[in-house]
């Protein structure tokens, strides 16, 4: 099948984005398309596949996100910004409610983070701290506390954004340790049968966080929007940053601005950058994609983001 898509990124988290409204494909087909298009060694590559879907009720449109392995995530906040931008442009609006897999989110255009950098604000929540909602099969909740059965005895904060996150604050990120724990969670152990995202977070100032994430279904990634949101919330829940205070959140892909409140709502503002418009032939059953035909490159947007990131270095 021939599919049109936009290659986009939020904080370096890159995706093919498809306007899937009115497309009658089943979950198995979308999973195969995700494996084909989000294969990092394939002709397109990405951290997952984003779908703009029909709205319902008060939601102007919806979003689905499939990971690189074909599994579907509850949300993806970096991807949500990009999907929201496409929805805004197609529907001629500047703010909306968005229907996600198991929840809804508020999205709105916002003043540019930097010149030429299209910026979108997302608000999700209230997030859950119930262990069962995070997918843990033990305990009631874990806030800056060890999780029995986890192969890491140090303190974690477990939150559902609604996708599951385990957040640990560290003096310095040890990527090998993060990958080892992420791989353990990825195996679907009895403690976490549905797996979880794992983040190590450095607090680099009163309101600056650096986040490194092993993303469920993806692996070690330069950026994960829901992990950044979970880290902002964890900073508030553990008293590291006051609720209501704006936080700058950095990762290898760039930065976002974030804020959490005492009701466990989290607001994230960041870029929604479109890189190019293309079409591609995909065999969904075989999860195989041909080289894409690129129709237009958004070089000004790519350059604006690169300049913004360079200014932070």
GROMACS .gro file of C-alpha atoms in nm:
model
  313
    1UNK     CA    1   0.000   0.000   0.000
    2UNK     CA    2   0.106   0.358  -0.067
    3UNK     CA    3   0.109   0.588   0.238
    4UNK     CA    4   0.172   0.961   0.270
    5UNK     CA    5   0.353   1.076   0.583
    6UNK     CA    6   0.538   1.363   0.747
    7UNK     CA    7   0.871   1.295   0.914
    8UNK     CA    8   0.869   1.498   1.233
    9UNK     CA    9   1.032   1.524   1.573
   10UNK     CA   10   0.968   1.656   1.921
   11UNK     CA   11   1.286   1.715   2.121
   12UNK     CA   12   1.473   1.484   1.886
   13UNK     CA   13   1.216   1.204   1.930
   14UNK     CA   14   1.149   1.137   1.559
   15UNK     CA   15   0.851   0.974   1.391
   16UNK     CA   16   0.671   0.919   1.065
   17UNK     CA   17   0.330   1.083   1.112
   18UNK     CA   18   0.028   0.969   0.909
   19UNK     CA   19  -0.313   1.134   0.871
   20UNK     CA   20  -0.506   0.813   0.934
   21UNK     CA   21  -0.853   0.965   0.950
   22UNK     CA   22  -1.086   0.752   0.743
   23UNK     CA   23  -0.828   0.479   0.684
   24UNK     CA   24  -0.977   0.133   0.747
   25UNK     CA   25  -0.672  -0.060   0.866
   26UNK     CA   26  -0.674  -0.296   1.163
   27UNK     CA   27  -0.431  -0.302   1.455
   28UNK     CA   28  -0.221  -0.582   1.304
   29UNK     CA   29  -0.172  -0.380   0.986
   30UNK     CA   30  -0.073  -0.068   1.177
   31UNK     CA   31   0.168  -0.274   1.387
   32UNK     CA   32   0.332  -0.404   1.069
   33UNK     CA   33   0.351  -0.054   0.924
   34UNK     CA   34   0.512   0.067   1.248
   35UNK     CA   35   0.774  -0.208   1.235
   36UNK     CA   36   0.848  -0.117   0.873
   37UNK     CA   37   0.860   0.261   0.903
   38UNK     CA   38   1.007   0.296   1.255
   39UNK     CA   39   1.286   0.044   1.196
   40UNK     CA   40   1.596   0.246   1.277
   41UNK     CA   41   1.790   0.050   1.016
   42UNK     CA   42   1.513   0.082   0.756
   43UNK     CA   43   1.454   0.340   0.484
   44UNK     CA   44   1.255   0.583   0.705
   45UNK     CA   45   1.344   0.515   1.069
   46UNK     CA   46   1.197   0.656   1.386
   47UNK     CA   47   1.113   0.601   1.750
   48UNK     CA   48   0.763   0.492   1.659
   49UNK     CA   49   0.468   0.561   1.429
   50UNK     CA   50   0.218   0.842   1.492
   51UNK     CA   51  -0.139   0.840   1.363
   52UNK     CA   52  -0.376   1.136   1.352
   53UNK     CA   53  -0.719   0.980   1.402
   54UNK     CA   54  -1.081   1.092   1.406
   55UNK     CA   55  -1.212   1.282   1.706
   56UNK     CA   56  -1.510   1.189   1.916
   57UNK     CA   57  -1.724   1.378   2.163
   58UNK     CA   58  -1.538   1.686   2.281
   59UNK     CA   59  -1.210   1.568   2.126
   60UNK     CA   60  -1.140   1.740   1.793
   61UNK     CA   61  -0.910   1.457   1.687
   62UNK     CA   62  -0.724   1.160   1.825
   63UNK     CA   63  -0.375   1.016   1.830
   64UNK     CA   64  -0.242   0.663   1.827
   65UNK     CA   65   0.124   0.577   1.871
   66UNK     CA   66   0.285   0.245   1.782
   67UNK     CA   67   0.633   0.167   1.910
   68UNK     CA   68   0.911   0.039   1.686
   69UNK     CA   69   0.829  -0.319   1.787
   70UNK     CA   70   0.465  -0.280   1.682
   71UNK     CA   71   0.320  -0.250   2.032
   72UNK     CA   72   0.083   0.038   2.100
   73UNK     CA   73   0.163   0.293   2.370
   74UNK     CA   74  -0.095   0.469   2.584
   75UNK     CA   75   0.061   0.805   2.498
   76UNK     CA   76   0.371   0.978   2.365
   77UNK     CA   77   0.398   1.343   2.457
   78UNK     CA   78   0.674   1.435   2.210
   79UNK     CA   79   0.464   1.271   1.940
   80UNK     CA   80   0.147   1.433   2.070
   81UNK     CA   81   0.289   1.778   2.001
   82UNK     CA   82   0.363   1.684   1.639
   83UNK     CA   83   0.023   1.517   1.593
   84UNK     CA   84  -0.150   1.817   1.749
   85UNK     CA   85   0.026   2.050   1.509
   86UNK     CA   86  -0.098   1.848   1.212
   87UNK     CA   87  -0.449   1.847   1.357
   88UNK     CA   88  -0.435   2.223   1.407
   89UNK     CA   89  -0.322   2.280   1.049
   90UNK     CA   90  -0.580   2.049   0.892
   91UNK     CA   91  -0.873   2.171   1.103
   92UNK     CA   92  -0.775   2.539   1.123
   93UNK     CA   93  -0.773   2.553   1.505
   94UNK     CA   94  -0.520   2.651   1.772
   95UNK     CA   95  -0.625   2.438   2.068
   96UNK     CA   96  -0.811   2.114   2.125
   97UNK     CA   97  -0.883   1.811   2.335
   98UNK     CA   98  -0.716   1.501   2.192
   99UNK     CA   99  -0.839   1.148   2.237
  100UNK     CA  100  -0.555   0.910   2.333
  101UNK     CA  101  -0.568   0.534   2.380
  102UNK     CA  102  -0.688   0.543   2.742
  103UNK     CA  103  -0.719   0.914   2.824
  104UNK     CA  104  -0.752   1.264   2.681
  105UNK     CA  105  -0.505   1.552   2.667
  106UNK     CA  106  -0.529   1.927   2.618
  107UNK     CA  107  -0.312   2.078   2.344
  108UNK     CA  108  -0.258   2.436   2.228
  109UNK     CA  109  -0.025   2.644   2.017
  110UNK     CA  110   0.225   2.844   2.222
  111UNK     CA  111   0.483   3.116   2.166
  112UNK     CA  112   0.796   2.984   1.996
  113UNK     CA  113   1.066   2.833   2.216
  114UNK     CA  114   1.316   2.990   1.977
  115UNK     CA  115   1.287   3.175   1.644
  116UNK     CA  116   1.135   2.950   1.380
  117UNK     CA  117   1.058   2.667   1.624
  118UNK     CA  118   0.689   2.577   1.618
  119UNK     CA  119   0.587   2.512   1.979
  120UNK     CA  120   0.290   2.325   2.123
  121UNK     CA  121   0.173   2.297   2.484
  122UNK     CA  122   0.029   1.970   2.613
  123UNK     CA  123  -0.147   1.907   2.941
  124UNK     CA  124  -0.210   1.556   3.071
  125UNK     CA  125  -0.339   1.417   3.396
  126UNK     CA  126  -0.418   1.364   3.662
  127UNK     CA  127  -0.145   1.101   3.651
  128UNK     CA  128  -0.182   0.799   3.877
  129UNK     CA  129   0.063   0.688   4.146
  130UNK     CA  130  -0.123   0.362   4.213
  131UNK     CA  131   0.119   0.074   4.170
  132UNK     CA  132  -0.142  -0.128   3.983
  133UNK     CA  133  -0.188   0.152   3.728
  134UNK     CA  134   0.188   0.152   3.669
  135UNK     CA  135   0.164  -0.222   3.608
  136UNK     CA  136   0.341  -0.329   3.926
  137UNK     CA  137   0.212  -0.645   4.090
  138UNK     CA  138   0.323  -0.545   4.439
  139UNK     CA  139   0.262  -0.254   4.676
  140UNK     CA  140   0.019   0.037   4.678
  141UNK     CA  141   0.247   0.318   4.556
  142UNK     CA  142   0.616   0.405   4.540
  143UNK     CA  143   0.740   0.761   4.579
  144UNK     CA  144   1.118   0.785   4.623
  145UNK     CA  145   1.118   0.431   4.766
  146UNK     CA  146   1.271   0.093   4.680
  147UNK     CA  147   1.044  -0.142   4.483
  148UNK     CA  148   1.063  -0.499   4.616
  149UNK     CA  149   1.163  -0.742   4.344
  150UNK     CA  150   1.324  -0.481   4.120
  151UNK     CA  151   1.692  -0.564   4.050
  152UNK     CA  152   1.792  -0.220   4.177
  153UNK     CA  153   1.758  -0.155   4.549
  154UNK     CA  154   1.765   0.224   4.519
  155UNK     CA  155   1.463   0.455   4.542
  156UNK     CA  156   1.222   0.498   4.251
  157UNK     CA  157   0.906   0.695   4.190
  158UNK     CA  158   0.643   0.502   3.993
  159UNK     CA  159   0.382   0.698   3.796
  160UNK     CA  160   0.135   0.628   3.514
  161UNK     CA  161   0.113   0.912   3.259
  162UNK     CA  162  -0.100   0.695   3.177
  163UNK     CA  163   0.182   0.482   3.029
  164UNK     CA  164   0.402   0.332   3.304
  165UNK     CA  165   0.720   0.503   3.424
  166UNK     CA  166   0.984   0.426   3.686
  167UNK     CA  167   1.193   0.734   3.770
  168UNK     CA  168   1.514   0.735   3.971
  169UNK     CA  169   1.706   1.051   4.062
  170UNK     CA  170   2.083   1.005   4.032
  171UNK     CA  171   2.397   1.210   4.079
  172UNK     CA  172   2.514   1.106   3.732
  173UNK     CA  173   2.345   0.888   3.469
  174UNK     CA  174   2.509   0.549   3.419
  175UNK     CA  175   2.380   0.441   3.078
  176UNK     CA  176   2.498   0.082   3.113
  177UNK     CA  177   2.306   0.050   3.439
  178UNK     CA  178   1.999   0.212   3.283
  179UNK     CA  179   2.008  -0.023   2.983
  180UNK     CA  180   2.049  -0.328   3.207
  181UNK     CA  181   1.744  -0.233   3.414
  182UNK     CA  182   1.549  -0.136   3.102
  183UNK     CA  183   1.620  -0.471   2.941
  184UNK     CA  184   1.507  -0.648   3.257
  185UNK     CA  185   1.177  -0.456   3.250
  186UNK     CA  186   1.147  -0.521   2.876
  187UNK     CA  187   1.145  -0.896   2.941
  188UNK     CA  188   0.799  -0.864   3.101
  189UNK     CA  189   0.889  -1.004   3.444
  190UNK     CA  190   0.625  -1.110   3.697
  191UNK     CA  191   0.673  -0.778   3.879
  192UNK     CA  192   0.601  -0.580   3.558
  193UNK     CA  193   0.426  -0.809   3.309
  194UNK     CA  194   0.328  -0.519   3.080
  195UNK     CA  195   0.681  -0.370   3.102
  196UNK     CA  196   0.764  -0.006   3.185
  197UNK     CA  197   0.966   0.295   3.078
  198UNK     CA  198   1.271   0.358   3.299
  199UNK     CA  199   1.437   0.698   3.346
  200UNK     CA  200   1.747   0.812   3.533
  201UNK     CA  201   1.727   1.184   3.615
  202UNK     CA  202   1.996   1.430   3.718
  203UNK     CA  203   1.887   1.748   3.893
  204UNK     CA  204   2.130   2.006   3.756
  205UNK     CA  205   1.999   2.313   3.933
  206UNK     CA  206   1.700   2.434   4.135
  207UNK     CA  207   1.469   2.383   3.836
  208UNK     CA  208   1.675   2.201   3.570
  209UNK     CA  209   1.649   1.828   3.503
  210UNK     CA  210   1.845   1.606   3.265
  211UNK     CA  211   1.657   1.289   3.169
  212UNK     CA  212   1.786   0.969   3.009
  213UNK     CA  213   1.524   0.704   2.927
  214UNK     CA  214   1.500   0.340   2.828
  215UNK     CA  215   1.166   0.346   2.648
  216UNK     CA  216   0.934   0.048   2.650
  217UNK     CA  217   0.926  -0.111   2.305
  218UNK     CA  218   1.207   0.114   2.178
  219UNK     CA  219   1.515   0.091   2.400
  220UNK     CA  220   1.756   0.368   2.497
  221UNK     CA  221   1.626   0.680   2.328
  222UNK     CA  222   1.747   1.038   2.294
  223UNK     CA  223   1.409   1.167   2.405
  224UNK     CA  224   1.079   1.046   2.550
  225UNK     CA  225   0.811   1.306   2.613
  226UNK     CA  226   0.607   1.111   2.866
  227UNK     CA  227   0.930   1.030   3.053
  228UNK     CA  228   1.010   1.400   3.074
  229UNK     CA  229   0.658   1.463   3.205
  230UNK     CA  230   0.695   1.177   3.454
  231UNK     CA  231   1.027   1.325   3.570
  232UNK     CA  232   0.869   1.667   3.622
  233UNK     CA  233   0.593   1.507   3.827
  234UNK     CA  234   0.841   1.294   4.021
  235UNK     CA  235   1.043   1.606   4.104
  236UNK     CA  236   0.729   1.758   4.255
  237UNK     CA  237   0.616   1.443   4.434
  238UNK     CA  238   0.957   1.403   4.598
  239UNK     CA  239   0.990   1.770   4.696
  240UNK     CA  240   1.287   1.836   4.471
  241UNK     CA  241   1.099   2.111   4.285
  242UNK     CA  242   0.790   2.292   4.408
  243UNK     CA  243   0.458   2.219   4.245
  244UNK     CA  244   0.369   2.499   4.005
  245UNK     CA  245   0.730   2.593   3.934
  246UNK     CA  246   0.842   2.589   3.572
  247UNK     CA  247   1.119   2.337   3.506
  248UNK     CA  248   1.356   2.312   3.214
  249UNK     CA  249   1.396   1.950   3.110
  250UNK     CA  250   1.696   1.855   2.897
  251UNK     CA  251   1.781   1.536   2.713
  252UNK     CA  252   2.005   1.437   2.425
  253UNK     CA  253   1.741   1.557   2.181
  254UNK     CA  254   1.699   1.909   2.321
  255UNK     CA  255   1.468   2.055   2.585
  256UNK     CA  256   1.112   2.125   2.692
  257UNK     CA  257   0.951   2.340   2.960
  258UNK     CA  258   0.740   2.159   3.218
  259UNK     CA  259   0.524   2.218   3.522
  260UNK     CA  260   0.335   1.986   3.758
  261UNK     CA  261   0.062   2.066   4.007
  262UNK     CA  262  -0.043   1.905   4.332
  263UNK     CA  263  -0.334   1.731   4.153
  264UNK     CA  264  -0.072   1.548   3.943
  265UNK     CA  265  -0.148   1.731   3.618
  266UNK     CA  266   0.158   1.795   3.402
  267UNK     CA  267   0.204   2.062   3.137
  268UNK     CA  268   0.485   2.028   2.882
  269UNK     CA  269   0.575   2.284   2.614
  270UNK     CA  270   0.816   2.195   2.336
  271UNK     CA  271   0.887   2.189   1.967
  272UNK     CA  272   0.681   2.019   1.698
  273UNK     CA  273   0.920   2.022   1.403
  274UNK     CA  274   0.830   1.890   1.056
  275UNK     CA  275   1.133   1.769   0.861
  276UNK     CA  276   0.992   1.651   0.529
  277UNK     CA  277   0.678   1.537   0.346
  278UNK     CA  278   0.696   1.201   0.170
  279UNK     CA  279   0.514   0.892   0.047
  280UNK     CA  280   0.620   0.530   0.079
  281UNK     CA  281   0.519   0.184  -0.036
  282UNK     CA  282   0.468  -0.050   0.261
  283UNK     CA  283   0.397  -0.422   0.288
  284UNK     CA  284   0.218  -0.428   0.625
  285UNK     CA  285   0.202  -0.807   0.651
  286UNK     CA  286   0.575  -0.840   0.591
  287UNK     CA  287   0.666  -0.520   0.781
  288UNK     CA  288   0.871  -0.407   0.482
  289UNK     CA  289   0.901  -0.053   0.346
  290UNK     CA  290   1.052   0.068   0.019
  291UNK     CA  291   1.268   0.382   0.009
  292UNK     CA  292   1.038   0.684   0.049
  293UNK     CA  293   0.974   0.945  -0.217
  294UNK     CA  294   1.042   1.282  -0.055
  295UNK     CA  295   0.816   1.556  -0.191
  296UNK     CA  296   0.933   1.855   0.014
  297UNK     CA  297   1.197   1.919   0.278
  298UNK     CA  298   1.128   2.164   0.562
  299UNK     CA  299   1.488   2.281   0.579
  300UNK     CA  300   1.410   2.609   0.755
  301UNK     CA  301   1.242   2.423   1.042
  302UNK     CA  302   1.525   2.174   1.078
  303UNK     CA  303   1.779   2.456   1.080
  304UNK     CA  304   1.585   2.659   1.337
  305UNK     CA  305   1.579   2.364   1.577
  306UNK     CA  306   1.949   2.290   1.527
  307UNK     CA  307   2.032   2.652   1.603
  308UNK     CA  308   1.813   2.646   1.915
  309UNK     CA  309   1.986   2.331   2.045
  310UNK     CA  310   2.331   2.471   1.962
  311UNK     CA  311   2.254   2.782   2.163
  312UNK     CA  312   2.201   2.561   2.469
  313UNK     CA  313   2.527   2.369   2.433
   0.00000   0.00000   0.00000
